[in-house]
Short mmCIF file of C-alpha atoms and ligand atoms in Angstrom, two decimals:
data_model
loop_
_atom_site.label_atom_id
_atom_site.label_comp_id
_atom_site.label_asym_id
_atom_site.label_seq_id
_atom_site.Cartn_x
_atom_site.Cartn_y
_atom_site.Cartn_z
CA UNK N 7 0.00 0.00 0.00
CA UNK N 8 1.31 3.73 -0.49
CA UNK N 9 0.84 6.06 1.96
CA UNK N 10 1.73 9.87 1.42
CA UNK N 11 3.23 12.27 3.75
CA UNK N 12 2.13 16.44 2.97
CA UNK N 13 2.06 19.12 4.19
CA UNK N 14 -0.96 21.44 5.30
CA UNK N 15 0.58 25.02 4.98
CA UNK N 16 4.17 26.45 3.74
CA UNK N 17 6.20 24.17 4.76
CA UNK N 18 8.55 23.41 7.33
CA UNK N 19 5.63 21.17 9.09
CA UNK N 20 7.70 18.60 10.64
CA UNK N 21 6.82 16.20 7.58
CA UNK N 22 10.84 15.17 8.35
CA UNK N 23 10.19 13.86 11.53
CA UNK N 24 6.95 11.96 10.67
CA UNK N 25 8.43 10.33 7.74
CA UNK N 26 11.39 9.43 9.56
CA UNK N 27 8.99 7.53 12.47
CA UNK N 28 6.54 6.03 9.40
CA UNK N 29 9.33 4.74 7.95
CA UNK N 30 9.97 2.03 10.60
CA UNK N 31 7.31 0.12 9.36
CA UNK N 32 7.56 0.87 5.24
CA UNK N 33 9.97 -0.55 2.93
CA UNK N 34 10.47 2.32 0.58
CA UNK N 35 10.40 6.37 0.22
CA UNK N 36 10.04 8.06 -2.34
CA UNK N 37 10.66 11.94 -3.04
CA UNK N 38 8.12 13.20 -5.63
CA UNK N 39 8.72 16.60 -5.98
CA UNK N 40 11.07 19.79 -5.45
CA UNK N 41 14.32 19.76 -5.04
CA UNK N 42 17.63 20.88 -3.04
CA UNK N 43 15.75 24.01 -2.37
CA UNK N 44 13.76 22.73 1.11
CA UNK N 45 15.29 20.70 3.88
CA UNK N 46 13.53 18.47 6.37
CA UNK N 47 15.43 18.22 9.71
CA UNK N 48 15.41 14.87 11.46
CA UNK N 49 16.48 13.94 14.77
CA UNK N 50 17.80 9.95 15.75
CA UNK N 51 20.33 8.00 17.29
CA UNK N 52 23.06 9.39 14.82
CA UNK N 53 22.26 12.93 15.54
CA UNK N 54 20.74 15.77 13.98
CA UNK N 55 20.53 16.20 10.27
CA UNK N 56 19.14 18.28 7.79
CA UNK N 57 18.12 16.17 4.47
CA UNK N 58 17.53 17.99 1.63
CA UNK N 59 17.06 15.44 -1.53
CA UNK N 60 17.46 12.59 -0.04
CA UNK N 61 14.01 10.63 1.34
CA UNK N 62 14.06 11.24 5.51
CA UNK N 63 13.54 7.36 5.23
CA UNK N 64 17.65 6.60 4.30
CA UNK N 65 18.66 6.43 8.30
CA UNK N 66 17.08 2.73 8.11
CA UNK N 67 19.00 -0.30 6.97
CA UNK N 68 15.60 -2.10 5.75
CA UNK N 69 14.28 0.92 3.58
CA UNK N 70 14.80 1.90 0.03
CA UNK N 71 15.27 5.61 -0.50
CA UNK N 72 13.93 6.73 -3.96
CA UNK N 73 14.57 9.77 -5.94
CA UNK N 74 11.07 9.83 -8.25
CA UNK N 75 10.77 11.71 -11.80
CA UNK N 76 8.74 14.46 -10.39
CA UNK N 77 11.92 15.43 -8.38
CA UNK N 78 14.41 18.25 -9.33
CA UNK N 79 17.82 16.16 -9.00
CA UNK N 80 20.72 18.81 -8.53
CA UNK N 81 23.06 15.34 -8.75
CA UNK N 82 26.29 16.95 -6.50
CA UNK N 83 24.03 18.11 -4.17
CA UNK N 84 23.00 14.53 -3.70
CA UNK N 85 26.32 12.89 -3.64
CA UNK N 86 27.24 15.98 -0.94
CA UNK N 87 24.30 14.66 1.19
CA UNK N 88 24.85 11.15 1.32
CA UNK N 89 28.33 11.81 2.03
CA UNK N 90 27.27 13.95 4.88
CA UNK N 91 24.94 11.12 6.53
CA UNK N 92 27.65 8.41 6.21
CA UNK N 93 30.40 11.03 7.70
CA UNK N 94 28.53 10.74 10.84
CA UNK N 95 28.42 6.82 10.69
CA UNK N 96 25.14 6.19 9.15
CA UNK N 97 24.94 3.01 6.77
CA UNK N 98 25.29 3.66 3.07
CA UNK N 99 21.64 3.75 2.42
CA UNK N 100 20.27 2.20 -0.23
CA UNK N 101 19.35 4.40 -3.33
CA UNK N 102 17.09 4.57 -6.44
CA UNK N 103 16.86 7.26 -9.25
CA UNK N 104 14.45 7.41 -11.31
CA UNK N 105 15.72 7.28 -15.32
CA UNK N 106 13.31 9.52 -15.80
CA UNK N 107 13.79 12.34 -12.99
CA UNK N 108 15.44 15.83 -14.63
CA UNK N 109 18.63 17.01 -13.91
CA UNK N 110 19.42 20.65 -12.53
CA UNK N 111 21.75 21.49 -14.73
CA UNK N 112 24.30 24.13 -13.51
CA UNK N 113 23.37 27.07 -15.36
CA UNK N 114 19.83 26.85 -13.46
CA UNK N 115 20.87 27.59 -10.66
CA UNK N 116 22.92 30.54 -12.11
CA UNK N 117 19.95 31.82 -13.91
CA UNK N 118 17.55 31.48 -10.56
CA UNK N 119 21.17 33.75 -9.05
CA UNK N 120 20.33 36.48 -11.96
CA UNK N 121 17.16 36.32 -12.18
CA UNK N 122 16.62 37.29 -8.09
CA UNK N 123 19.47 39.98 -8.85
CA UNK N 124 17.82 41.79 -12.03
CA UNK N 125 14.52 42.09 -9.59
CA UNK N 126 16.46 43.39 -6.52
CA UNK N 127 13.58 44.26 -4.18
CA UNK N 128 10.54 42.72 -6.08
CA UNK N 129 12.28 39.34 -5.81
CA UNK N 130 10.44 35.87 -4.86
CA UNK N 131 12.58 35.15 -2.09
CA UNK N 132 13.78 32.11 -4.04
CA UNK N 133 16.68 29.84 -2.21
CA UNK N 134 18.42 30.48 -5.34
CA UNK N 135 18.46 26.40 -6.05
CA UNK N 136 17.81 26.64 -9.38
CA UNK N 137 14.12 25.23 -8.88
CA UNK N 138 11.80 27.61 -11.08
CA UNK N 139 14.46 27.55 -14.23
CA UNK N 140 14.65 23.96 -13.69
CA UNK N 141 10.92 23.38 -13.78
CA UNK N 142 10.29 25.97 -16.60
CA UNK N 143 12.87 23.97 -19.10
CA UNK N 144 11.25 20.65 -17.97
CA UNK N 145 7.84 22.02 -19.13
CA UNK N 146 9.49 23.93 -22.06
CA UNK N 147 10.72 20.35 -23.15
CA UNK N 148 14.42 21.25 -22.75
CA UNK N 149 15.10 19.78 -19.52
CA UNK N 150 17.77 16.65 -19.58
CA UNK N 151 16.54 13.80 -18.40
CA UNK N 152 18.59 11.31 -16.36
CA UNK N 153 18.82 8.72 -19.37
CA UNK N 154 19.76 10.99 -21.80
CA UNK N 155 23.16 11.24 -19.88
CA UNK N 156 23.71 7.78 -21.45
CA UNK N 157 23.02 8.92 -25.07
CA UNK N 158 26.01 10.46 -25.90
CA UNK N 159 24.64 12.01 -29.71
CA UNK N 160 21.86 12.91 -28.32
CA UNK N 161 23.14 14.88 -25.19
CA UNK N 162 25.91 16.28 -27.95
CA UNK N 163 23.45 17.57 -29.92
CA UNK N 164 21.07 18.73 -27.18
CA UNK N 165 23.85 21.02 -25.20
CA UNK N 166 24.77 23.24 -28.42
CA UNK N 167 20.87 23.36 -29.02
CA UNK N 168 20.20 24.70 -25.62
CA UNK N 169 23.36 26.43 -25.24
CA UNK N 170 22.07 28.52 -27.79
CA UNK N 171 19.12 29.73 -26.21
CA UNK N 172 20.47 30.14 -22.96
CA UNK N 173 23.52 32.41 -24.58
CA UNK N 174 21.11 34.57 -25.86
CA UNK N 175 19.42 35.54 -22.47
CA UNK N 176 22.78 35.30 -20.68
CA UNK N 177 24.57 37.84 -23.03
CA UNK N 178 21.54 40.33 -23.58
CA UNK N 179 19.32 40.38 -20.32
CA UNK N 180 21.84 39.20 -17.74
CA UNK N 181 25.30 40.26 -19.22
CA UNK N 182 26.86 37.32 -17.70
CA UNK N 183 29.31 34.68 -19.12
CA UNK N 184 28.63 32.33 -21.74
CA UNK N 185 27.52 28.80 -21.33
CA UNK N 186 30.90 26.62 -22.83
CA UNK N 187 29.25 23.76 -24.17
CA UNK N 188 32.16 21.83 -24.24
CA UNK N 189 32.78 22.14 -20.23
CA UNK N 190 29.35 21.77 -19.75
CA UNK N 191 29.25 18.18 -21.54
CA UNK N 192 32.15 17.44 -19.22
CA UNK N 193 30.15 18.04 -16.53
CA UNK N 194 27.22 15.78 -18.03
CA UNK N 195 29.77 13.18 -18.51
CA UNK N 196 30.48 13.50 -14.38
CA UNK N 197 26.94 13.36 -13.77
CA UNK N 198 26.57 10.07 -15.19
CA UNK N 199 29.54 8.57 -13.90
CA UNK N 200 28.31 9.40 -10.23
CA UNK N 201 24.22 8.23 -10.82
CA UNK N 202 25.02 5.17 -12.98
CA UNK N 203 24.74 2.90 -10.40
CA UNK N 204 21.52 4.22 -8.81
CA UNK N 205 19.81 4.44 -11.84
CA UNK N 206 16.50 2.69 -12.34
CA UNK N 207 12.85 2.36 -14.05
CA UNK N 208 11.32 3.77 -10.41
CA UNK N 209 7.89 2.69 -11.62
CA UNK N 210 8.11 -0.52 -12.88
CA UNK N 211 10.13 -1.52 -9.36
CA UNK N 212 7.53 0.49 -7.64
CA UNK N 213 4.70 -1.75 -9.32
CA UNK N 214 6.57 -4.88 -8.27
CA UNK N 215 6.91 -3.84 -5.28
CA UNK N 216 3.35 -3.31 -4.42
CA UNK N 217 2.15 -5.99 -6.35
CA UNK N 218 4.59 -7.97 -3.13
CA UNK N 219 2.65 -6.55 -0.76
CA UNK N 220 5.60 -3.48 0.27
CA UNK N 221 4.79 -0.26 1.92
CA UNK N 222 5.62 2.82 -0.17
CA UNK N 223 5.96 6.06 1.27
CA UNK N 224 5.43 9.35 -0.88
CA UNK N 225 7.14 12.26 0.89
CA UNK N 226 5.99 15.59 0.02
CA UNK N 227 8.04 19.06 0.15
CA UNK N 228 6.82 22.35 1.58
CA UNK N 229 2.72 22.58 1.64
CA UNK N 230 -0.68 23.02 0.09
CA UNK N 231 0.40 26.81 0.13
CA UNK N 232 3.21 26.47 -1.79
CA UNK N 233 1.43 24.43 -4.64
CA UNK N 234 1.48 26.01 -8.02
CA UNK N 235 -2.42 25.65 -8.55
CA UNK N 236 -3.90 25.82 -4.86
CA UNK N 237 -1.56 27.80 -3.33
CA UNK N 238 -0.70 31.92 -2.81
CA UNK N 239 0.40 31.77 -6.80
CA UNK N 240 2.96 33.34 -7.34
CA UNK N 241 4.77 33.37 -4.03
CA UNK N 242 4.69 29.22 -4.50
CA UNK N 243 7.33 26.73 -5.86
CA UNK N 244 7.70 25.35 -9.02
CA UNK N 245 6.00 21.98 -8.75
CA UNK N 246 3.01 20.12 -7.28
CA UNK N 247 3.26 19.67 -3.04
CA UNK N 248 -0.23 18.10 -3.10
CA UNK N 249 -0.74 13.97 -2.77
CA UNK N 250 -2.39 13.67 -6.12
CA UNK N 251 0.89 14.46 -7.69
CA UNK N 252 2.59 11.67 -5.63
CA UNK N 253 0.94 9.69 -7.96
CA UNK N 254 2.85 11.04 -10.91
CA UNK N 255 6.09 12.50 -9.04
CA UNK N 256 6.55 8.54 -8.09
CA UNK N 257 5.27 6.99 -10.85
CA UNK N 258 2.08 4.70 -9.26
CA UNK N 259 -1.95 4.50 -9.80
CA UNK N 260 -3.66 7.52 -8.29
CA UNK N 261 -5.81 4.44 -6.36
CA UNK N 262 -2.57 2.82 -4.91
CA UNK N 263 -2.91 6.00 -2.42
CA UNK N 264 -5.00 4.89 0.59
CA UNK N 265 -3.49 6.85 3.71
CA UNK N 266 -3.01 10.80 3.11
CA UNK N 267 -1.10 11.91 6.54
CA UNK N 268 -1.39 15.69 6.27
CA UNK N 269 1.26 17.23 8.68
CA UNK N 270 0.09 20.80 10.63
CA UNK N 271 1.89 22.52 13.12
CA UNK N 272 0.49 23.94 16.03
CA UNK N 273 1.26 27.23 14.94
CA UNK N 274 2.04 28.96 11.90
CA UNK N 275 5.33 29.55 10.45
CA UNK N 276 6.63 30.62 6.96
CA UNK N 277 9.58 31.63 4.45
CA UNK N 278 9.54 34.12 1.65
CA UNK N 279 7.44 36.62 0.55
CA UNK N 280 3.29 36.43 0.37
CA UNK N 281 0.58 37.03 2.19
CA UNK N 282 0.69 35.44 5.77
CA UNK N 283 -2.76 36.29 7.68
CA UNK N 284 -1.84 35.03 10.79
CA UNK N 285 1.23 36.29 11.31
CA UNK N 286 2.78 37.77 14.30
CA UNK N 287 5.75 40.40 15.10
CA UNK N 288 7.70 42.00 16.75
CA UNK N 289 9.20 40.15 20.43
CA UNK N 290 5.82 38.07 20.46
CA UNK N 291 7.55 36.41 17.42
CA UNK N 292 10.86 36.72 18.53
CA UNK N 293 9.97 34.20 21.29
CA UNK N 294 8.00 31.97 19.64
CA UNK N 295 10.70 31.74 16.68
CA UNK N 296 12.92 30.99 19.28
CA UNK N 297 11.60 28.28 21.49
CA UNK N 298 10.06 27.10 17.81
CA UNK N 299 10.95 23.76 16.51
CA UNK N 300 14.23 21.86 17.39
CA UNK N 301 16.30 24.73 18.25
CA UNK N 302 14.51 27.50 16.35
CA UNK N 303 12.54 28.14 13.35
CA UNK N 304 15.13 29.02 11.21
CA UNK N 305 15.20 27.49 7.19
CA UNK N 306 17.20 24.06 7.25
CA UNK N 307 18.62 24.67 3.61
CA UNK N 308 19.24 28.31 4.19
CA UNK N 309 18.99 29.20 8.26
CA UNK N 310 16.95 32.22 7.05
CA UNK N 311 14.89 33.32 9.93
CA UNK N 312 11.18 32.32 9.34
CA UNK N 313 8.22 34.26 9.69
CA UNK N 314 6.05 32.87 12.67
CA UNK N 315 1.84 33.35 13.71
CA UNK N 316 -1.06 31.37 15.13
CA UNK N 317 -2.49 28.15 14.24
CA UNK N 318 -4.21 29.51 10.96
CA UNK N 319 -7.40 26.95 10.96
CA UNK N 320 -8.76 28.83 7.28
CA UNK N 321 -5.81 27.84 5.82
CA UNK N 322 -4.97 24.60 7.40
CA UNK N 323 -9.04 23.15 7.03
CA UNK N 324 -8.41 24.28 3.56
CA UNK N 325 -4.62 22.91 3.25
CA UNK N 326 -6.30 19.32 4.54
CA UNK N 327 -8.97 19.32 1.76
CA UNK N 328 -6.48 19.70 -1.08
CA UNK N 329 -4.29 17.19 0.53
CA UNK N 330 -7.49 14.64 0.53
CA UNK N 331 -6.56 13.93 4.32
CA UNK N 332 -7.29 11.00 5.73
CA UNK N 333 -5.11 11.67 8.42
CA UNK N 334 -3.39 14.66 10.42
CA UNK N 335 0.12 14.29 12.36
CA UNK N 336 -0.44 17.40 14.96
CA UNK N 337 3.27 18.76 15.22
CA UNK N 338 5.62 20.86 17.30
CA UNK N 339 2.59 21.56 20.15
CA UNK N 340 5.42 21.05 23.22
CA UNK N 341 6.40 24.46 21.90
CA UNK N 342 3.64 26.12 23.09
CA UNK N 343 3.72 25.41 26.94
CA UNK N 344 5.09 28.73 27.30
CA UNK N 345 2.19 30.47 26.82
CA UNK N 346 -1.08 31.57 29.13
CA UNK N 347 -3.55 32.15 26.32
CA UNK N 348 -3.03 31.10 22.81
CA UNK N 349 -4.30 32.75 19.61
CA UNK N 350 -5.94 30.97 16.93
CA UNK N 351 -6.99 31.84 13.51
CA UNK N 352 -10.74 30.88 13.13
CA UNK N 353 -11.55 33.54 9.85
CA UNK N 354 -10.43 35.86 7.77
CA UNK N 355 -12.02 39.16 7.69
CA UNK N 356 -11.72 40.40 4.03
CA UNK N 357 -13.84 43.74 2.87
CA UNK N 358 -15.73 43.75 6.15
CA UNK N 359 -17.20 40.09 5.88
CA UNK N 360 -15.64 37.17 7.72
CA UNK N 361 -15.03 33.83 6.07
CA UNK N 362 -13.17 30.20 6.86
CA UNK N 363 -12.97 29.48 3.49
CA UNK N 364 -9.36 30.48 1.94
CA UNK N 365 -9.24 32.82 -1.04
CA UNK N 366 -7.45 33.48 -3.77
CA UNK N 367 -4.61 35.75 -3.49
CA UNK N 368 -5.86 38.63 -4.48
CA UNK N 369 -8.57 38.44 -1.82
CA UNK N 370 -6.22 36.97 0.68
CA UNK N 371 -4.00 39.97 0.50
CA UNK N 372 -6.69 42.10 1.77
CA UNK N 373 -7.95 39.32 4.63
CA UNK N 374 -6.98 40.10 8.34
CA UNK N 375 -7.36 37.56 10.69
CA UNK N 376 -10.20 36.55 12.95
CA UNK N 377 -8.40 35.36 16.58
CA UNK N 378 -10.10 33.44 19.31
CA UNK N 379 -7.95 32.75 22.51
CA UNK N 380 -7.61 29.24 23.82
CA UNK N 381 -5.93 28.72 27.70
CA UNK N 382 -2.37 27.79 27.55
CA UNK N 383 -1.29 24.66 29.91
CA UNK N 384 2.03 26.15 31.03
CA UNK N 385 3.95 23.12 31.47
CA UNK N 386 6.00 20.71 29.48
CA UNK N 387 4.43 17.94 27.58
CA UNK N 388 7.76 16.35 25.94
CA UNK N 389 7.66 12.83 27.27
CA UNK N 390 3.92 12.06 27.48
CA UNK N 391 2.95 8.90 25.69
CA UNK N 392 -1.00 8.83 26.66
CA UNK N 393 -3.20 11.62 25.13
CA UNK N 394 -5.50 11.50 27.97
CA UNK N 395 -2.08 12.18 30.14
CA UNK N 396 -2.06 15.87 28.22
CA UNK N 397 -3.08 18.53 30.56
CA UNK N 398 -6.90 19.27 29.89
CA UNK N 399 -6.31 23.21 28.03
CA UNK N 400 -3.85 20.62 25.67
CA UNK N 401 -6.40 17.99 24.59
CA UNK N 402 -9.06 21.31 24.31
CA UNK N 403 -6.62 22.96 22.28
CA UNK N 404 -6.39 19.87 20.24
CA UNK N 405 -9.66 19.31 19.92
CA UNK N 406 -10.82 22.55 19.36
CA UNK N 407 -8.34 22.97 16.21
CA UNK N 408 -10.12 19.57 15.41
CA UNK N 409 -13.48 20.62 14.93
CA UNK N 410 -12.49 23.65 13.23
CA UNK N 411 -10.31 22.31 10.27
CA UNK N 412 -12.87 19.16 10.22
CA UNK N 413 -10.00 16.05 9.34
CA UNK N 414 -9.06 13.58 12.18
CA UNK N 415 -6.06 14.51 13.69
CA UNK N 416 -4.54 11.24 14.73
CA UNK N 417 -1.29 11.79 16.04
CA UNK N 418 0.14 14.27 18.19
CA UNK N 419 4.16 15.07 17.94
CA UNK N 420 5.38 16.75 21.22
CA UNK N 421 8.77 16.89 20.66
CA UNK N 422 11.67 16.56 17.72
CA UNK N 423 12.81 12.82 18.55
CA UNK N 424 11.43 9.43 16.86
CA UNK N 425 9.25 8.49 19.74
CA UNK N 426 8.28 11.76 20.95
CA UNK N 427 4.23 10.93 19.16
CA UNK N 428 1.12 10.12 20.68
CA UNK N 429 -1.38 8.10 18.64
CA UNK N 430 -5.31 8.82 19.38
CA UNK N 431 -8.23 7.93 18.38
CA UNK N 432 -10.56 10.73 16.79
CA UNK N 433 -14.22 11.31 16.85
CA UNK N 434 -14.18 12.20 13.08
CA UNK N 435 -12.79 8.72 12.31
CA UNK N 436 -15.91 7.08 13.53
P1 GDP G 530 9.69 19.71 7.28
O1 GDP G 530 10.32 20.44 6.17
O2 GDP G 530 8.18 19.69 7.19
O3 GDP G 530 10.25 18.35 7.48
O4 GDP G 530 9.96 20.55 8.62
P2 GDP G 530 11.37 21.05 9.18
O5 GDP G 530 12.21 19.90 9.44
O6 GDP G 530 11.96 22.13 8.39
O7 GDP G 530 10.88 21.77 10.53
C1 GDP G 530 10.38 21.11 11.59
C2 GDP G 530 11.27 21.38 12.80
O8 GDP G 530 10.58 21.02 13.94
C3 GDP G 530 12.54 20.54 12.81
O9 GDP G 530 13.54 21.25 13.48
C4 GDP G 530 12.12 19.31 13.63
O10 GDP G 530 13.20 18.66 14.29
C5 GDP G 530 11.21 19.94 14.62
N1 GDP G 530 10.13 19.11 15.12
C6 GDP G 530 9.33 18.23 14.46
N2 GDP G 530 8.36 17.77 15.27
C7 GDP G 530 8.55 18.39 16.47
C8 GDP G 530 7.86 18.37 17.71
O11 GDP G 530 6.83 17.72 17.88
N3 GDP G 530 8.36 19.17 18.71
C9 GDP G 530 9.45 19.95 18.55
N4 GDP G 530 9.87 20.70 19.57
N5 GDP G 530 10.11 20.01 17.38
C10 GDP G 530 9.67 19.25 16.37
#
């Protein structure tokens, strides 16, 4: 069976952590989307890490860590990464590639460099991985595809076709250096020395491997938010953070699909630009950045700070729904023990009419948020197993979120380790 793991807002969820503890009991992950440009931070018996193409399922000797076509595969980036898990003593994991997954070629990330310099202060706040050029040549048909690095006429002809192109933008809107296309098919010829071995037909060994009876984990990147259709278009990425497109990004039957386990944190937290409704400033942030997460909520890939608010139940019911939830992992709510009353998001206020349903953009730019305060517990949770061992003004806040975003949440993460999860059972579910 195939079980996905998304994310309900912008990101930085704790999707990481959840795969990492799903992934005791599955016998392969699989990255569908994105790229180098998002990290997932995992904490285990080797240590801490921050994984940013590589499945959070490769600190297991019994998985199989796949790198799916729908991924952007910046191939030294990868090669860095495993080398950085098996540095600090973890087991050479074992890896797939799909043949059909698209290289990010170098001059993508160079453009994605240029392209954030030529807008100066109007810029995406893009981690400058080379994701949106990447994606754009994929869907512009001149992406490279990891089997065309064993075609060597082909990938001849193909880098003085593109090269072309490229030169053209490079000399006249950038006034940067010229692609050489004879250092660049050096480079190609690296490439493929280095994935060769990992290489693979992902969805043939993926249908195989459910027709066995394995468990296949689809791990998402960043959240509903960020998705190119349902999300805050244009501050999004550059491919699909939904489920649905696990099906493609992995190469399986939409149907294979049966558990969606939609990841929300128990309070809001973003990077780069857009509209954030929920958001909070100032030293009210300042703390809650700081006692955020595992150490801080600061970007794993590029330790920007991020931008923190309440629980934002509009945009969470209506990250869920996109998601097709059957399932929601609860996240990061030991972080809040700090605090006498909590905020919570319950509607958006936009032109002078409330709603809980989330808008596009252009409306959601305008939308100010709609708080109701919920009693803190002041006290530590880490270490609780039970849920009905959670102080009362816990399970309310729980349950309250619950019944406003309307999906089951079913686990409850109160702290960054493996074990730190509480399983419960949820009145939705029955
Ligand atoms: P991802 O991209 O969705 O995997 O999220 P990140 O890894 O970027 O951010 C989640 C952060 O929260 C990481 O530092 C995790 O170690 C940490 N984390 C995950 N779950 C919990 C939790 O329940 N409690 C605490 N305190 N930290 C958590």
């Amino acid at each position: 069976m195939v079980k996905a793991v998304v994310g309900a807002n912008w990101g930085d969820e704790g999707k990481g952590k959840i795969t990492d503890m799903l992934a005791k009991q599955a016998d392969i992950i699989v990255r569908f989307q994105g790229g180098a440009n998002a990290g997932h931070t995992i904490v285990n018996d080797y240590g801490k890490f921050a994984l940013h193409t590589l499945p959070s399922g490769v600190f297991y000797s019994h998985t199989t860590s796949v790198i799916g076509n729908g991924v952007a595969l910046d191939i030294p980036r990868l090669f860095k990464e495993i080398k950085s898990i098996t540095d600090r003593n973890v087991p050479m994991p074992k890896i797939l590639v799909s043949n059909r997954a698209q290289i990010v070629m170098p001059y993508h990330v160079l453009f994605d460099q240029y392209e954030e310099e030529r807008l100066g202060g109007k810029s995406f706040g893009s981690t400058k991985s080379g994701i949106a050029p990447f994606y754009s040549d994929k869907y512009a048909k001149i992406g490279f595809q990891v089997s065309e690095l064993f075609d060597d006429e082909l990938l001849k002809e193909k880098v003085v076709r593109v090269a072309e192109q490229k030169n053209v933008i490079l000399e006249h809107l950038y006034h940067k250096p010229l692609i050489d296309t004879d250092e660049l098919l050096n480079t190609l010829h690296e490439y493929r020395d280095m994935v060769a071995p990992y290489v693979c037909d992902v969805s043939l060994f993926l249908d195989k491997a459910l027709k066995e009876g394995k468990t296949v984990l689809l791990e998402g990147q960043l959240g509903t938010l960020k998705d190119p259709d349902h999300g805050i278009y244009p501050m999004v990425t550059s491919s699909s953070t939904l489920a649905a497109y696990g099906a493609i990004g992995a190469g399986v039957p939409p149907y294979e699909i049966k558990q969606i386990i939609t990841v929300c944190k128990a309070y809001s937290s973003a990077v780069g630009a857009g509209a954030f409704v929920s958001e909070i400033f100032g030293d009210e942030a300042d703390e809650l950045r700081r006692r955020g997460g595992d150490g801080g909520e600061f970007g794993a890939t590029t330790g920007r700070p991020r931008r923190m608010g309440w629980f934002d139940c509009v945009a969470s019911k209506y990250g869920c729904r996109l998601q097709g939830t059957t399932d929601v992992a609860f996240t990061v709510l030991d972080v809040l023990g700090y605090l006498d009353e909590i905020p919570v998001c319950t509607g958006y206020e936009i032109n002078g009419e409330v709603t809980t349903e989330f808008p596009v953009t252009s409306l959601l730019e305008k939308a100010k948020p709609v708080l109701t305060k919920l009693p803190g517990w002041k006290c530590d949770i880490r270490g609780i197993k039970k849920y009905e061992e959670l102080p009362e003004n816990c399970r309310k806040y729980i349950e309250f979120i619950e019944g406003q975003i309307g999906y089951p949440i079913t686990m409850v993460s109160n702290g960054p380790g493996r074990d730190d999860i509480i399983y419960r059972e949820s009145s939705l579910n029955k």
